[in-house]
Short mmCIF file of N, CA and C and ligand atoms in Angstrom, two decimals:
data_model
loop_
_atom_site.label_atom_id
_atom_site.label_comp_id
_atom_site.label_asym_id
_atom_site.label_seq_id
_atom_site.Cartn_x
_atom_site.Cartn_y
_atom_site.Cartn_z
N UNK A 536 -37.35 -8.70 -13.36
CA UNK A 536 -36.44 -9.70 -12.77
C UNK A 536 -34.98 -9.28 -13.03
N UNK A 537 -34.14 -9.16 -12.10
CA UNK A 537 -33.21 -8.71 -12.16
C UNK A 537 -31.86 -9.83 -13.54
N UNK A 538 -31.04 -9.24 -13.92
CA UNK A 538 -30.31 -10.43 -14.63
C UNK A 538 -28.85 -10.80 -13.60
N UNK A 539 -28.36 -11.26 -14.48
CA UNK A 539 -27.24 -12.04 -14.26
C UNK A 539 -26.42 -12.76 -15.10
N UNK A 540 -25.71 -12.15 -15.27
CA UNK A 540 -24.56 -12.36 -16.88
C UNK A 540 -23.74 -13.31 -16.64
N UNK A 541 -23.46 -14.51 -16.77
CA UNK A 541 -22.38 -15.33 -16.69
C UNK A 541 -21.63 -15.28 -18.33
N UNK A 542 -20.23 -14.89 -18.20
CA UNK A 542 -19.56 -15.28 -19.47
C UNK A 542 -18.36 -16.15 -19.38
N UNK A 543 -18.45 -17.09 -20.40
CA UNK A 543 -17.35 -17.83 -20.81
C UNK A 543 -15.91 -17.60 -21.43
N UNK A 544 -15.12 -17.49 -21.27
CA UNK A 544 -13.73 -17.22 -22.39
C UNK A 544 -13.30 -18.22 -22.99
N UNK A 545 -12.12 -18.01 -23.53
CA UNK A 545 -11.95 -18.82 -24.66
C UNK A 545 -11.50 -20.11 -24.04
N UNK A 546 -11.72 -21.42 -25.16
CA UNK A 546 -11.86 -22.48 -25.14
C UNK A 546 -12.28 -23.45 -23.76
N UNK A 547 -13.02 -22.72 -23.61
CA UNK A 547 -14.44 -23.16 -22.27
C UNK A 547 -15.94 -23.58 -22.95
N UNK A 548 -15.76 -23.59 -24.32
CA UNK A 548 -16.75 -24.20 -24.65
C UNK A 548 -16.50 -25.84 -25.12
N UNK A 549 -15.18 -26.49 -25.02
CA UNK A 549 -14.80 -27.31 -25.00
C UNK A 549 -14.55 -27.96 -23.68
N UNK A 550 -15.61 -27.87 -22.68
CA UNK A 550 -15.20 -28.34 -21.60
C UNK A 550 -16.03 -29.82 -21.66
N UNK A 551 -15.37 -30.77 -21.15
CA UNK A 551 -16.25 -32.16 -21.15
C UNK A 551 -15.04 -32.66 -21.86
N UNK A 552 -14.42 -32.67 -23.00
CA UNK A 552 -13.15 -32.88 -23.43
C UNK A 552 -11.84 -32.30 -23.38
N UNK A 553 -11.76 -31.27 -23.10
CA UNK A 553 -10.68 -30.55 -22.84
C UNK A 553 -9.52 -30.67 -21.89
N UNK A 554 -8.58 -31.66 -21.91
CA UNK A 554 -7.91 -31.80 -20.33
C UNK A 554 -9.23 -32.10 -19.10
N UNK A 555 -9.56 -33.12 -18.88
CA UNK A 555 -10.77 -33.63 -18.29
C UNK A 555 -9.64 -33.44 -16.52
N UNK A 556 -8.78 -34.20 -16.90
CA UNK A 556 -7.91 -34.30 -15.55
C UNK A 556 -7.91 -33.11 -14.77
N UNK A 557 -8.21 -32.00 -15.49
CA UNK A 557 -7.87 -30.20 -14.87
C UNK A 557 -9.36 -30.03 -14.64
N UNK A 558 -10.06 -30.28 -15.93
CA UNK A 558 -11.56 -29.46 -15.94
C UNK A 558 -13.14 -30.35 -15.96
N UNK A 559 -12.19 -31.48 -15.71
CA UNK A 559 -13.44 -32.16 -15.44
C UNK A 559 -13.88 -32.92 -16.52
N UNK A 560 -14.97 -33.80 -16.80
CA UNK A 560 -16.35 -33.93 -17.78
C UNK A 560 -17.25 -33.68 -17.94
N UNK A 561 -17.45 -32.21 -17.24
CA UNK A 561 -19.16 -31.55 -17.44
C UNK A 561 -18.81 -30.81 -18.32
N UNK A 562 -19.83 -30.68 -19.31
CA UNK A 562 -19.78 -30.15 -20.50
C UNK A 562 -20.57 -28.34 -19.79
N UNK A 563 -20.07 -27.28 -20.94
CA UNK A 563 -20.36 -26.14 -20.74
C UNK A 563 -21.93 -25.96 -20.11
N UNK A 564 -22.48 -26.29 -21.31
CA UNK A 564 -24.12 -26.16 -21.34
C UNK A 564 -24.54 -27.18 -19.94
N UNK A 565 -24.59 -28.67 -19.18
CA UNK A 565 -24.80 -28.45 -18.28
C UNK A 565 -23.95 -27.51 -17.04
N UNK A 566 -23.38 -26.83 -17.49
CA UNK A 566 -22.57 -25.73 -15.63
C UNK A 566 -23.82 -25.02 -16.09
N UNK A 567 -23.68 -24.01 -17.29
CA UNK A 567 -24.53 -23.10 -17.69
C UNK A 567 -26.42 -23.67 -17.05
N UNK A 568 -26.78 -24.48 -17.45
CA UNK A 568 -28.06 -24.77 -17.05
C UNK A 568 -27.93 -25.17 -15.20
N UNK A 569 -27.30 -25.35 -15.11
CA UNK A 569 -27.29 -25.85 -13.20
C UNK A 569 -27.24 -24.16 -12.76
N UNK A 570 -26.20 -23.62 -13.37
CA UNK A 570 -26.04 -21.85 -12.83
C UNK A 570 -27.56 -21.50 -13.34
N UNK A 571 -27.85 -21.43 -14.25
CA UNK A 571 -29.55 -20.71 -14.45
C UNK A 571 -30.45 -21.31 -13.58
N UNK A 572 -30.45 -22.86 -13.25
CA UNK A 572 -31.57 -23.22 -12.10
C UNK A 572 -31.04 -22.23 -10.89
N UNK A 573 -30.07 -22.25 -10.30
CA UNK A 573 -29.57 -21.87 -9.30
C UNK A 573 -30.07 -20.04 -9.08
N UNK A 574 -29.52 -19.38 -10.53
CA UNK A 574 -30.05 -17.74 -10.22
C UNK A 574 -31.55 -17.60 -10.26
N UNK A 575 -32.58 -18.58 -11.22
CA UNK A 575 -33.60 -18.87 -11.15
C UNK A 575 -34.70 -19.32 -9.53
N UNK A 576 -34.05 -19.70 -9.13
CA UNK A 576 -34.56 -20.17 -7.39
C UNK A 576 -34.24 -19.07 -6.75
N UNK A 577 -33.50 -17.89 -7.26
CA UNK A 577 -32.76 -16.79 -6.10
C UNK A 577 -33.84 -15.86 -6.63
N UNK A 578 -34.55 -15.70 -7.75
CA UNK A 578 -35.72 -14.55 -8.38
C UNK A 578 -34.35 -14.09 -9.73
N UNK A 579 -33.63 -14.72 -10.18
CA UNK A 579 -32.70 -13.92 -10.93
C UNK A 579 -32.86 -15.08 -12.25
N UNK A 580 -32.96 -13.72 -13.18
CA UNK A 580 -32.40 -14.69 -15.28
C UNK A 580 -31.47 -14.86 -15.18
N UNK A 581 -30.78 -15.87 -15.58
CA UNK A 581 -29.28 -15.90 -16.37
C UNK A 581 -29.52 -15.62 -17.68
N UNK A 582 -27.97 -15.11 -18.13
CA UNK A 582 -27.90 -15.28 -19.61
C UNK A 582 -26.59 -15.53 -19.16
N UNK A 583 -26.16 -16.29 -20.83
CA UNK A 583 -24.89 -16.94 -20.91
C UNK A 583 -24.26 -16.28 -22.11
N UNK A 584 -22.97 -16.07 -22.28
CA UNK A 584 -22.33 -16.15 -23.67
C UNK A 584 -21.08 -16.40 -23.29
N UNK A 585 -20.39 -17.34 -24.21
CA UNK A 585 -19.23 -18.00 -24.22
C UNK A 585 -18.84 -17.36 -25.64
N UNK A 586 -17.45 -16.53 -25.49
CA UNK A 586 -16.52 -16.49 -26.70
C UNK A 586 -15.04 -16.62 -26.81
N UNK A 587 -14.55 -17.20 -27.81
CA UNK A 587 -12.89 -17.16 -28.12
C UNK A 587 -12.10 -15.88 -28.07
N UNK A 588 -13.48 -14.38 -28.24
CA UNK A 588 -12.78 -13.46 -28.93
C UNK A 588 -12.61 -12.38 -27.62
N UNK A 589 -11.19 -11.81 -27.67
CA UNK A 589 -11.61 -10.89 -26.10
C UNK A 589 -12.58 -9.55 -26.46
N UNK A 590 -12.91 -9.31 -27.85
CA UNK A 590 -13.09 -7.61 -28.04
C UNK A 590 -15.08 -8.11 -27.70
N UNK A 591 -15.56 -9.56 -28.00
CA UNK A 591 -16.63 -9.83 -28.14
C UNK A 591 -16.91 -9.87 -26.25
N UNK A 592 -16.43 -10.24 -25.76
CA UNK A 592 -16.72 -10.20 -23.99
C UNK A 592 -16.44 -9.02 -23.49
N UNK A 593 -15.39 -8.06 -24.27
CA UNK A 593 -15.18 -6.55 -23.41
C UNK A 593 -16.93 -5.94 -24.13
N UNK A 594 -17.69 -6.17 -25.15
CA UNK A 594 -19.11 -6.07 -25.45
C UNK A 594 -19.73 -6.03 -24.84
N UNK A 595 -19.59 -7.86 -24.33
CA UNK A 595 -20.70 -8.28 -23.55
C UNK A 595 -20.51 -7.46 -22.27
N UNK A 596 -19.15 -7.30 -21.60
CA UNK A 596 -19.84 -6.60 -20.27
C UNK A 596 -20.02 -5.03 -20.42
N UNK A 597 -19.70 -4.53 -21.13
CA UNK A 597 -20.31 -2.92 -21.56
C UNK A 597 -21.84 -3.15 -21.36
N UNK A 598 -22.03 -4.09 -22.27
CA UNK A 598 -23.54 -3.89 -22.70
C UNK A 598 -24.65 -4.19 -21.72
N UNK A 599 -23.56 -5.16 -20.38
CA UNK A 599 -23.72 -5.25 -18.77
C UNK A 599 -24.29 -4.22 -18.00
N UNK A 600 -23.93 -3.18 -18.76
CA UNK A 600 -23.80 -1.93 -17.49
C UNK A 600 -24.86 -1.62 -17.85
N UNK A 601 -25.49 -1.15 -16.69
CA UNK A 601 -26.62 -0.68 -16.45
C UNK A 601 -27.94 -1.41 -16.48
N UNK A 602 -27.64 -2.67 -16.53
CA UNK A 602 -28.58 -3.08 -16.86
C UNK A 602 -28.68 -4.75 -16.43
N UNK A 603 -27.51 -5.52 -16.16
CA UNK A 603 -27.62 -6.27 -15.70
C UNK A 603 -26.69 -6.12 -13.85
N UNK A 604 -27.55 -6.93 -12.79
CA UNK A 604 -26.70 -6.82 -11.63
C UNK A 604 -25.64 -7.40 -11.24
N UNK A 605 -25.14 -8.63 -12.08
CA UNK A 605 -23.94 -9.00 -11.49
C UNK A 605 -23.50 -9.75 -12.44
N UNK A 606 -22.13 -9.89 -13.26
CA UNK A 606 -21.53 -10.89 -14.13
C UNK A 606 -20.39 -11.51 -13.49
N UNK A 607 -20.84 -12.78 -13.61
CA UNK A 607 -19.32 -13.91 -13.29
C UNK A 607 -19.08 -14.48 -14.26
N UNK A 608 -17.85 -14.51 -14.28
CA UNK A 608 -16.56 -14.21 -15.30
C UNK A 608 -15.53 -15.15 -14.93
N UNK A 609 -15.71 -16.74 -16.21
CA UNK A 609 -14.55 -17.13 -16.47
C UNK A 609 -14.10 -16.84 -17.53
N UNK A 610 -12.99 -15.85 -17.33
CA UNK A 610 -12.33 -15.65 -18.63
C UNK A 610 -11.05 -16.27 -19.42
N UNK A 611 -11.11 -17.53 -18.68
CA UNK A 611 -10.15 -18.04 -19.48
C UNK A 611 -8.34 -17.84 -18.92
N UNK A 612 -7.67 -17.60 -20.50
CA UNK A 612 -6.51 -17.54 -19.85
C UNK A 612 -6.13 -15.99 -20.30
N UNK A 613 -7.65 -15.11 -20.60
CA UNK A 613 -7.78 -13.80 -20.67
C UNK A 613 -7.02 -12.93 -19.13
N UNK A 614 -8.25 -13.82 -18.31
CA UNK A 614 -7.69 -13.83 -16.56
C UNK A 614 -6.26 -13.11 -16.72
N UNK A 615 -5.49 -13.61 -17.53
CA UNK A 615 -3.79 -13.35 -17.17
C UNK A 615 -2.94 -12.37 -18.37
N UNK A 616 -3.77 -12.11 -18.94
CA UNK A 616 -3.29 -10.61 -19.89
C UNK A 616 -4.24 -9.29 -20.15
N UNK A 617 -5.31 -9.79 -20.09
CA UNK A 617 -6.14 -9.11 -20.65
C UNK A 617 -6.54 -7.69 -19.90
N UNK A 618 -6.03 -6.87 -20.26
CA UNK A 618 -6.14 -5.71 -19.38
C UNK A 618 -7.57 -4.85 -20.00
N UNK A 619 -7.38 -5.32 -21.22
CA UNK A 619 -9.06 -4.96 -21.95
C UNK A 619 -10.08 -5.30 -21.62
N UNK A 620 -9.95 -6.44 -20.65
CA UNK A 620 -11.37 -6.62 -20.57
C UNK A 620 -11.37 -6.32 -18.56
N UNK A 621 -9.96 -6.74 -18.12
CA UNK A 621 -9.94 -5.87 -17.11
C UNK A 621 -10.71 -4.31 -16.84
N UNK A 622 -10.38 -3.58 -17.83
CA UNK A 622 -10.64 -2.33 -17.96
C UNK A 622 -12.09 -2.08 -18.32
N UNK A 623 -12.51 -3.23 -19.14
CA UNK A 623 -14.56 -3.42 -18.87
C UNK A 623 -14.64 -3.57 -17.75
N UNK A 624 -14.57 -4.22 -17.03
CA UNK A 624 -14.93 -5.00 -15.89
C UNK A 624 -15.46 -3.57 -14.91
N UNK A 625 -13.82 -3.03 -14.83
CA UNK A 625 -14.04 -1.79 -14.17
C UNK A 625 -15.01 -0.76 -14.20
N UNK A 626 -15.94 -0.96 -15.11
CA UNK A 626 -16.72 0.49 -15.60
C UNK A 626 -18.27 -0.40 -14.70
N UNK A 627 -18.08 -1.66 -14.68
CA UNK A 627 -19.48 -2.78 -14.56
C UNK A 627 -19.41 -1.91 -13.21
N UNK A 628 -20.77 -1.84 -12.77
CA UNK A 628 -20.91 -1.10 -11.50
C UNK A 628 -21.53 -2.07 -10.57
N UNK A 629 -22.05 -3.30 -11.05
CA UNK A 629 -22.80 -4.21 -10.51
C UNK A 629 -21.31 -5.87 -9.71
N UNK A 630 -22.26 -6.29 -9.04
CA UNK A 630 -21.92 -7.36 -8.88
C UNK A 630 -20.69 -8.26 -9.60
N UNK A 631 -19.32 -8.37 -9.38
CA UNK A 631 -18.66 -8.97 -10.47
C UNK A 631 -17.81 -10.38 -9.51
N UNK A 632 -18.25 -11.31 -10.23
CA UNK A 632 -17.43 -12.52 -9.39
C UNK A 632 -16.70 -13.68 -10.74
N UNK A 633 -15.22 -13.46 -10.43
CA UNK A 633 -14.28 -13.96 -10.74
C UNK A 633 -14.04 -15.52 -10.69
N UNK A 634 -14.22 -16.64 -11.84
CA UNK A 634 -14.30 -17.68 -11.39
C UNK A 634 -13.43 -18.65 -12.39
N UNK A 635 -13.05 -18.78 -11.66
CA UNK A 635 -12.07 -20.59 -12.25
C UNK A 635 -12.39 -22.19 -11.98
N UNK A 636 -12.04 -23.15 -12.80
CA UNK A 636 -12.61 -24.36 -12.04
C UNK A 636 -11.42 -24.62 -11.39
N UNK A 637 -10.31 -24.14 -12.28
CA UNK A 637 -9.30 -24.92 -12.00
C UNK A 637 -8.71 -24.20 -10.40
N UNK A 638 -7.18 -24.28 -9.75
CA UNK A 638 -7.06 -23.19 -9.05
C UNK A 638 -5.78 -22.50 -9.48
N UNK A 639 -6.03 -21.79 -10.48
CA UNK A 639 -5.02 -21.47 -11.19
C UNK A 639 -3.53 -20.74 -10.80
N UNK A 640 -3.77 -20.82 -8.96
CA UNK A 640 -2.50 -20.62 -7.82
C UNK A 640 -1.77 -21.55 -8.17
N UNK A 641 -2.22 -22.85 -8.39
CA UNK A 641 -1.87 -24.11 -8.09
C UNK A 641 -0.70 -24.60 -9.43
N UNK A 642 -1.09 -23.73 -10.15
CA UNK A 642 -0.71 -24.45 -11.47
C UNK A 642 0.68 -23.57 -12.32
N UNK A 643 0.59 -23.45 -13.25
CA UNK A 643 2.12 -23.28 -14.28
C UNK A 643 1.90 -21.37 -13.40
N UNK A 644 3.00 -20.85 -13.36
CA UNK A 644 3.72 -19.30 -13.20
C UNK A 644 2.79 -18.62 -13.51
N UNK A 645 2.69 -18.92 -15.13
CA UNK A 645 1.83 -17.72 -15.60
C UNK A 645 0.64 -17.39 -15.47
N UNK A 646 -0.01 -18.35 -15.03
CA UNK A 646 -1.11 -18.33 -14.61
C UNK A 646 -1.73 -17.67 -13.32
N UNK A 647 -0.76 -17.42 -12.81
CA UNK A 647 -0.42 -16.91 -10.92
C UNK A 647 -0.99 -15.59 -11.21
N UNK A 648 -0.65 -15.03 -11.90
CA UNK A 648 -1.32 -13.58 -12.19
C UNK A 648 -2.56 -13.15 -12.75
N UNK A 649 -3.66 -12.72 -12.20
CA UNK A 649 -5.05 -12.20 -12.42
C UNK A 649 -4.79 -10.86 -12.65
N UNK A 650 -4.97 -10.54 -14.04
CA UNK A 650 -4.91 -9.32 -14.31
C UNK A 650 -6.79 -8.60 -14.13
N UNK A 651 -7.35 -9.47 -13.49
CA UNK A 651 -8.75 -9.18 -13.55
C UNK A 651 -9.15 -8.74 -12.32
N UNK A 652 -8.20 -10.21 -10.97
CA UNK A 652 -8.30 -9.95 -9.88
C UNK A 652 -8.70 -8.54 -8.86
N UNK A 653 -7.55 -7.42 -9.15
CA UNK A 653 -8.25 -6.45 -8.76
C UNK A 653 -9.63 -5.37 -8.81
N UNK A 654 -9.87 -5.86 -10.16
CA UNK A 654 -11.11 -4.72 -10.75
C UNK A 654 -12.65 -6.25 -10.03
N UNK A 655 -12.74 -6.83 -9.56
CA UNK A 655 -13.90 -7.45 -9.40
C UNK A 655 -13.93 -7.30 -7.94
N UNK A 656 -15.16 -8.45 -7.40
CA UNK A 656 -15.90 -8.38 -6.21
C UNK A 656 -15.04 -9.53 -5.13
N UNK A 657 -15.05 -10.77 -5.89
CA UNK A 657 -14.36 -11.73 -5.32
C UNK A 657 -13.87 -12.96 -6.10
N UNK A 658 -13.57 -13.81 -5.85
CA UNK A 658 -13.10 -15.20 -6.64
C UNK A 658 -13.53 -16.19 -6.06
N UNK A 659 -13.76 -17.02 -7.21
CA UNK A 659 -13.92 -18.62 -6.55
C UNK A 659 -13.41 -18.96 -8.00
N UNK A 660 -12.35 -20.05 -6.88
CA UNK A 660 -11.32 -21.31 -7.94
C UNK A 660 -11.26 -22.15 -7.29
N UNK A 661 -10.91 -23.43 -8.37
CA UNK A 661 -10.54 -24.61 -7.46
C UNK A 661 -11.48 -25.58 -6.63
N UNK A 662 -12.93 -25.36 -7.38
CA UNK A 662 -14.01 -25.84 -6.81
C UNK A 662 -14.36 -26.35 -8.16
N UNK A 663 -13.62 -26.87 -8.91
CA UNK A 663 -14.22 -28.56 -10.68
C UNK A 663 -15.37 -27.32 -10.28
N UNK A 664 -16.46 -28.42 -10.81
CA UNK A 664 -17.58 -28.33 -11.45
C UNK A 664 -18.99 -27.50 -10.25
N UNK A 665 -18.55 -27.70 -9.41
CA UNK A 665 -18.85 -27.05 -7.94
C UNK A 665 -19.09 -25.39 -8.33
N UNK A 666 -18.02 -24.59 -9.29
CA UNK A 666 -17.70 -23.00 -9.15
C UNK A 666 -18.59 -22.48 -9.69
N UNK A 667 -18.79 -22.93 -11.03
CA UNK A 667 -20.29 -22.24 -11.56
C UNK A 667 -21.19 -22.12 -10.51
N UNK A 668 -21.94 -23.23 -9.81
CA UNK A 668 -23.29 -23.11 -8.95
C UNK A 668 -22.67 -22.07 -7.60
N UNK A 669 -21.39 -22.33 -7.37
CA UNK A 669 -20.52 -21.72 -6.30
C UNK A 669 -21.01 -20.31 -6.40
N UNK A 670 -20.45 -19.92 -7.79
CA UNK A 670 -20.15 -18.37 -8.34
C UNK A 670 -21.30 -17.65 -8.22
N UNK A 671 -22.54 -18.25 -8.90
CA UNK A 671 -23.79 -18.08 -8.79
C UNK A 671 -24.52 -17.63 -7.31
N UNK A 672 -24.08 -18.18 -6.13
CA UNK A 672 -24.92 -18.49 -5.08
C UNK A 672 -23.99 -17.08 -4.26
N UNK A 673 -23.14 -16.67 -4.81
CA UNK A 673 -21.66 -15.68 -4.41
C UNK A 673 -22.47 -14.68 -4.98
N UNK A 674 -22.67 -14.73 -5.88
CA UNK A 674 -23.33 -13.47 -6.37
C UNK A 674 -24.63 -12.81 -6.21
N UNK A 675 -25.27 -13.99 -5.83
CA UNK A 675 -26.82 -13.45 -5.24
C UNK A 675 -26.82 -13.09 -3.39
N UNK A 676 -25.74 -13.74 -3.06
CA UNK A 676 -25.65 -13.36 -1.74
C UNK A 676 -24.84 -11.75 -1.75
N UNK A 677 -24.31 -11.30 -2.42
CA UNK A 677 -23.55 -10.33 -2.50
C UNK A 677 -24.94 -9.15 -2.94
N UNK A 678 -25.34 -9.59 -3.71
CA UNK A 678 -26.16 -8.46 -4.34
C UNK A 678 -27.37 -8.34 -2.93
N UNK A 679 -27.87 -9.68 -2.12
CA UNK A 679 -28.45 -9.52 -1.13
C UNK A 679 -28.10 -8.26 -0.84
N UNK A 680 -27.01 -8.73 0.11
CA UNK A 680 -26.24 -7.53 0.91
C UNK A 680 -26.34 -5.89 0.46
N UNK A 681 -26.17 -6.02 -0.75
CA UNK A 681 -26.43 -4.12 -1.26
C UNK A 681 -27.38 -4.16 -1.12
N UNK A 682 -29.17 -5.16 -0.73
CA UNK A 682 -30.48 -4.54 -0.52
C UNK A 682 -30.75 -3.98 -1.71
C1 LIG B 833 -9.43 -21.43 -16.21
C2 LIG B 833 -7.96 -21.29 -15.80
C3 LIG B 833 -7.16 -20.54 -16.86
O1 LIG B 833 -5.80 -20.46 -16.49
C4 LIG B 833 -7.25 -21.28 -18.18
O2 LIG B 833 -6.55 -20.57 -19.18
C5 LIG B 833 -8.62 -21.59 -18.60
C6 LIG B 833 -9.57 -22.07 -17.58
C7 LIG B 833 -10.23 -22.28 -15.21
O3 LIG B 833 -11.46 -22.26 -15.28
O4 LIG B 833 -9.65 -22.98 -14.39
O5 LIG B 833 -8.97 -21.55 -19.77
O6 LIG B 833 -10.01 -20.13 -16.23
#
């Protein structure tokens, strides 16, 4: 069965309390379980890992390669510096979809910039609680397509 890596960045495991007005009240673990029913009905595992740390997610998607087909990636407010994990991303040969709840166009300057944006497949923002199952259904249709 093919996988499917969804990872979290930092302080996304505080979602359900976190600025509710921006991110909602769904807590991590149900997006995470609605995204696993969802890759689950497509023939696909999820796995999940959510971390604070960027060197622990530039890991997780190394350890991606080759082996899992597609990781979507909220990384937080990594999205907007992180050229380290940018620079994982790049090596992932599989499936990579870029996801926000928020629409982080919409919001403060700094945020305007995806330092991730170029090295992936596509984005979805700006879809609350919608993007996870969104991101998910983006990514199995994509991987369709490569057959
Ligand atoms: C976010 C947007 C980022 O700017 C922010 O730092 C987050 C969450 C989102 O899902 O909307 O932590 O990635």
């Amino acid at each position: 069965m093919g996988v499917i890596l969804l990872l979290s960045g930092p302080n996304l495991n505080l979602l359900g309390e976190r600025e509710p007005e921006i991110y909602g009240r769904v807590t991590l673990d149900e997006l995470v379980r609605e995204a696993a029913e969802v890759a689950e009905a497509h023939g696909y595992a999820l796995e999940h890992h959510q971390s604070n740390h960027e060197g622990e997610l530039v890991d997780a998607v190394q350890a991606a390669r080759g082996r899992c087909a597609a990781v979507v990636i909220n990384p937080g407010a990594l999205t907007h510096y992180s050229f380290a994990l940018a620079d994982a991303l790049a090596t992932f040969e599989g499936v990579k979809i870029e996801l926000h709840l928020s629409n982080p166009s919409a919001r403060e300057a700094w945020r305007r910039t995806s330092v991730v944006a170029p090295v992936v497949t596509g984005t979805v923002a700006g879809l609350g609680s919608h993007g996870y199952r969104l991101g998910i259904e983006a990514a199995v249709a994509l991987l369709e397509d490569r057959g």
